[in-house]
mmCIF file of C-alpha atoms in Angstrom:
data_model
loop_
_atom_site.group_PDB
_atom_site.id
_atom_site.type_symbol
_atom_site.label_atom_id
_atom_site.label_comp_id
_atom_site.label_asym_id
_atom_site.label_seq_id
_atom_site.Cartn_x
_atom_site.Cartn_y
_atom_site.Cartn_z
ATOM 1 C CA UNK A 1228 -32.772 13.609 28.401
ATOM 2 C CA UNK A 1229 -34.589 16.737 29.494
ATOM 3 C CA UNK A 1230 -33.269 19.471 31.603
ATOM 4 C CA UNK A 1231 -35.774 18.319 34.654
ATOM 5 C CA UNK A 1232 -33.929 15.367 34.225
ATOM 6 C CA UNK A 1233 -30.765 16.365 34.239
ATOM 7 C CA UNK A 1234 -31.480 18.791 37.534
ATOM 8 C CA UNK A 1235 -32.996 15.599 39.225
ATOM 9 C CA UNK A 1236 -29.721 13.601 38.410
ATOM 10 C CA UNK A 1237 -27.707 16.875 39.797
ATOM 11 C CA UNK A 1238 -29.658 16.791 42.419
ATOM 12 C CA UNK A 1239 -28.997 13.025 43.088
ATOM 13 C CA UNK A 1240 -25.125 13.459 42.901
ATOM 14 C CA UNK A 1241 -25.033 16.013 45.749
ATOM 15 C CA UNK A 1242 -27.370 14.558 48.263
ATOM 16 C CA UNK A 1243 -27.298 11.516 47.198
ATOM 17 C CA UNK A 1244 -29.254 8.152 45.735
ATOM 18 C CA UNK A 1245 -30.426 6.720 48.468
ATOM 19 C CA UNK A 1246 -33.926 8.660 48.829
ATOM 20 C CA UNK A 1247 -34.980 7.374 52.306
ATOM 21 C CA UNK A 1248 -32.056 8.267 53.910
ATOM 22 C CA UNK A 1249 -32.877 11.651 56.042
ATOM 23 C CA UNK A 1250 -29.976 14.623 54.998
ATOM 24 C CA UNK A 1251 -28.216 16.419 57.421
ATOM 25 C CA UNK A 1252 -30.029 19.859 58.141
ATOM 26 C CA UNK A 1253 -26.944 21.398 56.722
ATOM 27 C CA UNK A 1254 -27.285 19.590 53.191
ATOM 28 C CA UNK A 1255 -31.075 19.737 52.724
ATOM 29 C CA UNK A 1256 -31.394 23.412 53.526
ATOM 30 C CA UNK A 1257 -28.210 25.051 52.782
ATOM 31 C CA UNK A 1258 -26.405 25.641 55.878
ATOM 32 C CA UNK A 1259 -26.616 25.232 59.746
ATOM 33 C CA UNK A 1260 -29.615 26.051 61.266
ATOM 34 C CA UNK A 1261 -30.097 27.239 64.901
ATOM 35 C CA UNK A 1262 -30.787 24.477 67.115
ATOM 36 C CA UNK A 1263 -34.544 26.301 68.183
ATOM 37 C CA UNK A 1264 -35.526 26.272 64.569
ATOM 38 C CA UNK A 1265 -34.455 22.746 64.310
ATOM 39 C CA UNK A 1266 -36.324 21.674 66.905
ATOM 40 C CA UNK A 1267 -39.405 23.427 65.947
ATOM 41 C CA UNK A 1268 -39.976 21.293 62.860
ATOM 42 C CA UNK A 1269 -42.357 18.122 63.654
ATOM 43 C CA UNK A 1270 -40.449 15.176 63.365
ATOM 44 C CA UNK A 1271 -36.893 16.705 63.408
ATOM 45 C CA UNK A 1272 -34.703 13.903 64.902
ATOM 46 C CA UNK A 1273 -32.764 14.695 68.471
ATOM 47 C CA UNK A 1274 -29.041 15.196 68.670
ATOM 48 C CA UNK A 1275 -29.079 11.129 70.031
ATOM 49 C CA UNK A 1276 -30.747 9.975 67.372
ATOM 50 C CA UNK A 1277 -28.495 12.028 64.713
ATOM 51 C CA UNK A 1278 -25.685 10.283 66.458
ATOM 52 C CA UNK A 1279 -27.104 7.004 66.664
ATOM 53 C CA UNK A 1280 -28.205 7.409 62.805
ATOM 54 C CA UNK A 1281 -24.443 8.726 62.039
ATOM 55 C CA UNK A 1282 -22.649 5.531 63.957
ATOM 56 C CA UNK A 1283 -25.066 2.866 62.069
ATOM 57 C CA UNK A 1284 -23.618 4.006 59.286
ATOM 58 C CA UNK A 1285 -20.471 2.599 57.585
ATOM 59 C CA UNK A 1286 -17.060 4.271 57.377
ATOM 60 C CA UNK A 1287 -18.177 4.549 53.452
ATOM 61 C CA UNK A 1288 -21.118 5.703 53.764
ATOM 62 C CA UNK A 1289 -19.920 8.204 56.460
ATOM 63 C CA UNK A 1290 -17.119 9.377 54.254
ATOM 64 C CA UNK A 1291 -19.841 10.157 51.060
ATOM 65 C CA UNK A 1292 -21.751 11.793 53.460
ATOM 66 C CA UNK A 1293 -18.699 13.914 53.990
ATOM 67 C CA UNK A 1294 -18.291 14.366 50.784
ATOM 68 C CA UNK A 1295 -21.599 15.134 49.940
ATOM 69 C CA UNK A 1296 -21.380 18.203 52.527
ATOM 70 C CA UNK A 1297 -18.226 19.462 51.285
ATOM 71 C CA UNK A 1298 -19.502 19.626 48.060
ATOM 72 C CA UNK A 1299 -22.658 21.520 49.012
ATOM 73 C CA UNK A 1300 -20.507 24.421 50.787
ATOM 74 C CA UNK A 1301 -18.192 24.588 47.976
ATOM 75 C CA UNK A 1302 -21.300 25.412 45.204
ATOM 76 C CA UNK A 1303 -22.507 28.582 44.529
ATOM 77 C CA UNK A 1304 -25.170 30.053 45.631
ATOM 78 C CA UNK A 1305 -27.018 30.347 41.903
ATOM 79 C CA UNK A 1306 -26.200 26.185 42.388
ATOM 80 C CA UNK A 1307 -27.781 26.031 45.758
ATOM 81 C CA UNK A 1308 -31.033 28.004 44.453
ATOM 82 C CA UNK A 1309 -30.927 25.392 41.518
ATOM 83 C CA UNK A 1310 -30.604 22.209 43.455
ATOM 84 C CA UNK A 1311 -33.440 23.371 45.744
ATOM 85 C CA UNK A 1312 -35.365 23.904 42.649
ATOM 86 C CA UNK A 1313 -34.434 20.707 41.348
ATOM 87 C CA UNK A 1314 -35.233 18.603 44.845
ATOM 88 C CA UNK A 1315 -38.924 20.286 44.341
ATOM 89 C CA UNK A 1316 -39.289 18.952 40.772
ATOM 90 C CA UNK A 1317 -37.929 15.667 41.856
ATOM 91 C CA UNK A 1318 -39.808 15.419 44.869
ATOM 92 C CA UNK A 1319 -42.975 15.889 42.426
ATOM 93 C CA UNK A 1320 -42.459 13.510 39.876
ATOM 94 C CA UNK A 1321 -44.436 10.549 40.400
ATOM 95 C CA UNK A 1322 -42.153 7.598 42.936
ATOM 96 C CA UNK A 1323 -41.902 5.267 40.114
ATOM 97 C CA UNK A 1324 -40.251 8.160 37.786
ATOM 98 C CA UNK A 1325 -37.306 9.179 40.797
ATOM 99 C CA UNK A 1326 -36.704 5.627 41.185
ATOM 100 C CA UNK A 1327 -35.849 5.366 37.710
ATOM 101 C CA UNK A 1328 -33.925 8.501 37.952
ATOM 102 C CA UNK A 1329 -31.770 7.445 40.582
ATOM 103 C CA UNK A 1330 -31.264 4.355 39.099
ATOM 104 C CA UNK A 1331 -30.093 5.900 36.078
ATOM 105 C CA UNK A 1332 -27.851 8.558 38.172
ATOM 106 C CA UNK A 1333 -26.408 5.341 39.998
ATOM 107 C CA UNK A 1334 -25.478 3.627 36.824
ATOM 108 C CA UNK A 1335 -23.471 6.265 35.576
ATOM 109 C CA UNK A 1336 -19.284 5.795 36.397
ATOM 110 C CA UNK A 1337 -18.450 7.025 39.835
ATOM 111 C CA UNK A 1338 -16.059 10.339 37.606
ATOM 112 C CA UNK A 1339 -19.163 11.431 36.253
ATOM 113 C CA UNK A 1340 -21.285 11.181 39.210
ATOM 114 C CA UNK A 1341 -19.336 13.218 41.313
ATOM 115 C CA UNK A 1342 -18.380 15.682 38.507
ATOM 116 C CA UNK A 1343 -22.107 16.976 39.253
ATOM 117 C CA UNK A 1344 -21.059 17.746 42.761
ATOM 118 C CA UNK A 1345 -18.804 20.683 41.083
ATOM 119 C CA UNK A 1346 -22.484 22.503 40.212
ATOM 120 C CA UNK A 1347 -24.789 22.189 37.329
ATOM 121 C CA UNK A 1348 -22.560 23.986 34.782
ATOM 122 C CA UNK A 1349 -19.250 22.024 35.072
ATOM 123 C CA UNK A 1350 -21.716 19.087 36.192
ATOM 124 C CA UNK A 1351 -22.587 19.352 32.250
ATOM 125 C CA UNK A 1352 -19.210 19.096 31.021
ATOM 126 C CA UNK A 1353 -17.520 17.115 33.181
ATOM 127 C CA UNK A 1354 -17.397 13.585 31.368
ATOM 128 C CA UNK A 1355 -15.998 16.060 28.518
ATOM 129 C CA UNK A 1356 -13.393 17.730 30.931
ATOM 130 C CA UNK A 1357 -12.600 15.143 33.281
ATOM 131 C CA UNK A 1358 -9.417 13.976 31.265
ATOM 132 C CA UNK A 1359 -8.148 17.499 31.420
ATOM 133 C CA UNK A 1360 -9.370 18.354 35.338
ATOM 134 C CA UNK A 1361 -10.350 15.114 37.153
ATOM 135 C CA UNK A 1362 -6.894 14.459 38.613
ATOM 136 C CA UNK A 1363 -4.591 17.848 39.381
ATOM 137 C CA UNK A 1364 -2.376 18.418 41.875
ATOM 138 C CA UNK A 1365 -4.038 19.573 45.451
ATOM 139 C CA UNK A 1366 -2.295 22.339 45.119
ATOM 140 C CA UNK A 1367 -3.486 23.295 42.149
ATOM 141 C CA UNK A 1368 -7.575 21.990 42.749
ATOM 142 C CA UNK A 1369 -8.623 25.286 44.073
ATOM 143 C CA UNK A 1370 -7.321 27.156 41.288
ATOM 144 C CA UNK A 1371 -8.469 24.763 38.244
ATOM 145 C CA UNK A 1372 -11.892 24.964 39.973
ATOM 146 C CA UNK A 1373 -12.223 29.014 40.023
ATOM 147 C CA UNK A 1374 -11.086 29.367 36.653
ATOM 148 C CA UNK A 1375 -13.507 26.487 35.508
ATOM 149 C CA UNK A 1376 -16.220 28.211 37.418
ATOM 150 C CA UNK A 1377 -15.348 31.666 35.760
ATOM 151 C CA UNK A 1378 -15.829 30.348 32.630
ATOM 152 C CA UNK A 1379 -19.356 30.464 30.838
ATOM 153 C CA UNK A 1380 -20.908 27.592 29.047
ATOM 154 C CA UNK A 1381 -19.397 29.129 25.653
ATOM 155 C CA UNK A 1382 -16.019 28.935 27.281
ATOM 156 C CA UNK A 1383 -16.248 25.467 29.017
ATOM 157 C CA UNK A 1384 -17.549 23.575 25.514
ATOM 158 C CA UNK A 1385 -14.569 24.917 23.955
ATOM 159 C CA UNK A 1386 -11.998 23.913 26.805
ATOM 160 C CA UNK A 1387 -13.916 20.465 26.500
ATOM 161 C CA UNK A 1388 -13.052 20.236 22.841
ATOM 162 C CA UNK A 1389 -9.560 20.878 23.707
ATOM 163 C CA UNK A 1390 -9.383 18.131 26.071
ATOM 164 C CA UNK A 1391 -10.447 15.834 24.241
ATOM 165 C CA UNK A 1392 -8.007 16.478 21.949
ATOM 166 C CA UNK A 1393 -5.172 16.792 23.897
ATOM 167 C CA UNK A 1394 -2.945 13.941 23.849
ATOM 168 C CA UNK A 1395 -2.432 12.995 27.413
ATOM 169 C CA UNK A 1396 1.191 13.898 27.582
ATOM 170 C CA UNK A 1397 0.239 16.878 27.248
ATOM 171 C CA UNK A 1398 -2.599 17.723 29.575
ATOM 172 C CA UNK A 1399 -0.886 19.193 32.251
ATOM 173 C CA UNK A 1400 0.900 21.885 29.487
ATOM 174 C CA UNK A 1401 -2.658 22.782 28.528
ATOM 175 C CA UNK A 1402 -3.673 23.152 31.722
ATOM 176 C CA UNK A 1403 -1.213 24.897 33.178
ATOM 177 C CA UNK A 1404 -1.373 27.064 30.181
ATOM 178 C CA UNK A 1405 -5.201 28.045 30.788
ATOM 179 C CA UNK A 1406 -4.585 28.970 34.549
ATOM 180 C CA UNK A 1407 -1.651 31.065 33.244
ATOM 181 C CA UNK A 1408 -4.141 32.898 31.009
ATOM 182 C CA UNK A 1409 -5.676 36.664 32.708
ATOM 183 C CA UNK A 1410 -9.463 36.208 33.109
ATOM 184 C CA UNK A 1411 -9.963 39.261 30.440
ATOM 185 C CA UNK A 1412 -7.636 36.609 27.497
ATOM 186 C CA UNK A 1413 -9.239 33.287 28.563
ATOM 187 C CA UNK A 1414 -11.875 33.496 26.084
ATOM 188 C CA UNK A 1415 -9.470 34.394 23.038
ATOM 189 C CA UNK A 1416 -6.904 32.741 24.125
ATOM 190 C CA UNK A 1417 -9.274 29.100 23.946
ATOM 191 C CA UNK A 1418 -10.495 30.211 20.472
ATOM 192 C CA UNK A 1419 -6.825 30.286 19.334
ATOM 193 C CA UNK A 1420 -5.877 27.178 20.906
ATOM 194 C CA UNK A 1421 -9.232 25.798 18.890
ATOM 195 C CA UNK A 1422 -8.373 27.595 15.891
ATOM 196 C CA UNK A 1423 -4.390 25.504 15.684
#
């Protein structure tokens, strides 16, 4: 798969498949805009019909929506500058080529679909790190997901390694093990637990 595809995928698990259904202004540019600037674009749907739109919609649909958002506002914003990127590329392939892309993003399992809503980087590695990071405590989410996101690509296919070969049992040791690590260790310190 090439990298255009893999944006256009990325770009698939944070807005979303479904490539008729109109974004919140908050998702497809980035943020909130002011209502005058919203109103100013030709065809930009009124507050009634964003409401009317938002209550045809299911409770599931509503709730990936939700999702979807919170996911935007928690990437970076190298991530954001990529996905916009990526929604251009997309947006230029011919329709028959998305449609197969989205189709393709949909079959995936539901882990590895939203692992791409973590960013394009842990996107990549997710299906490898999922066993390790796809279920912490809340308490804990916040903190697995800086240090994952502090981590370069080097870094992240080596923790992947490792969690694949951790046993289960012992998952939570390992992880609790890598947030215990100082950002200036955490790249020796996964080269010794490779090294064992």
């Amino acid at each position: 798969m090439t990298k255009t595809d893999w944006a256009a995928l990325w770009l698939c698990a944070v807005i979303g498949s479904a490539g008729a259904q109109a974004l919140p202004a908050a998702l497809d540019e980035g943020g909130a805009t002011a209502p005058a600037a919203a109103a100013t674009w030709p065809g930009a749907p009124s507050a009634a019909q964003q409401r009317a739109r938002w209550a045809a919609l299911t409770p599931a649909q509503q709730a990936d929506l939700r999702a979807r958002y919170a996911a935007w506002k928690d990437l970076t914003a190298t991530d954001r500058v990529v996905l916009r990127q990526a929604r251009e590329r997309l947006q230029g392939l011919p329709e028959d080529q998305q449609r197969a892309l989205r189709t393709q993003f949909t079959a995936l399992d539901r882990l590895h679909r939203d692992g791409w809503r973590l960013g394009s980087q842990l996107g990549n590695f997710y299906p490898q790190l999922q066993p390790l990071v796809g279920y912490v405590p809340v308490a804990q989410r916040e903190q697995v997901l800086a240090v994952l996101r502090s981590l370069d690509a080097g870094q992240l296919a080596q923790l992947a390694v490792l969690a694949q070969r951790t046993p289960p049992q012992e998952r939570d040791g390992l992880r609790e093990a890598l947030l215990a690590q100082p950002p200036a260790t955490r790249g020796s310190w996964l080269s010794r637990q490779l090294a064992r």
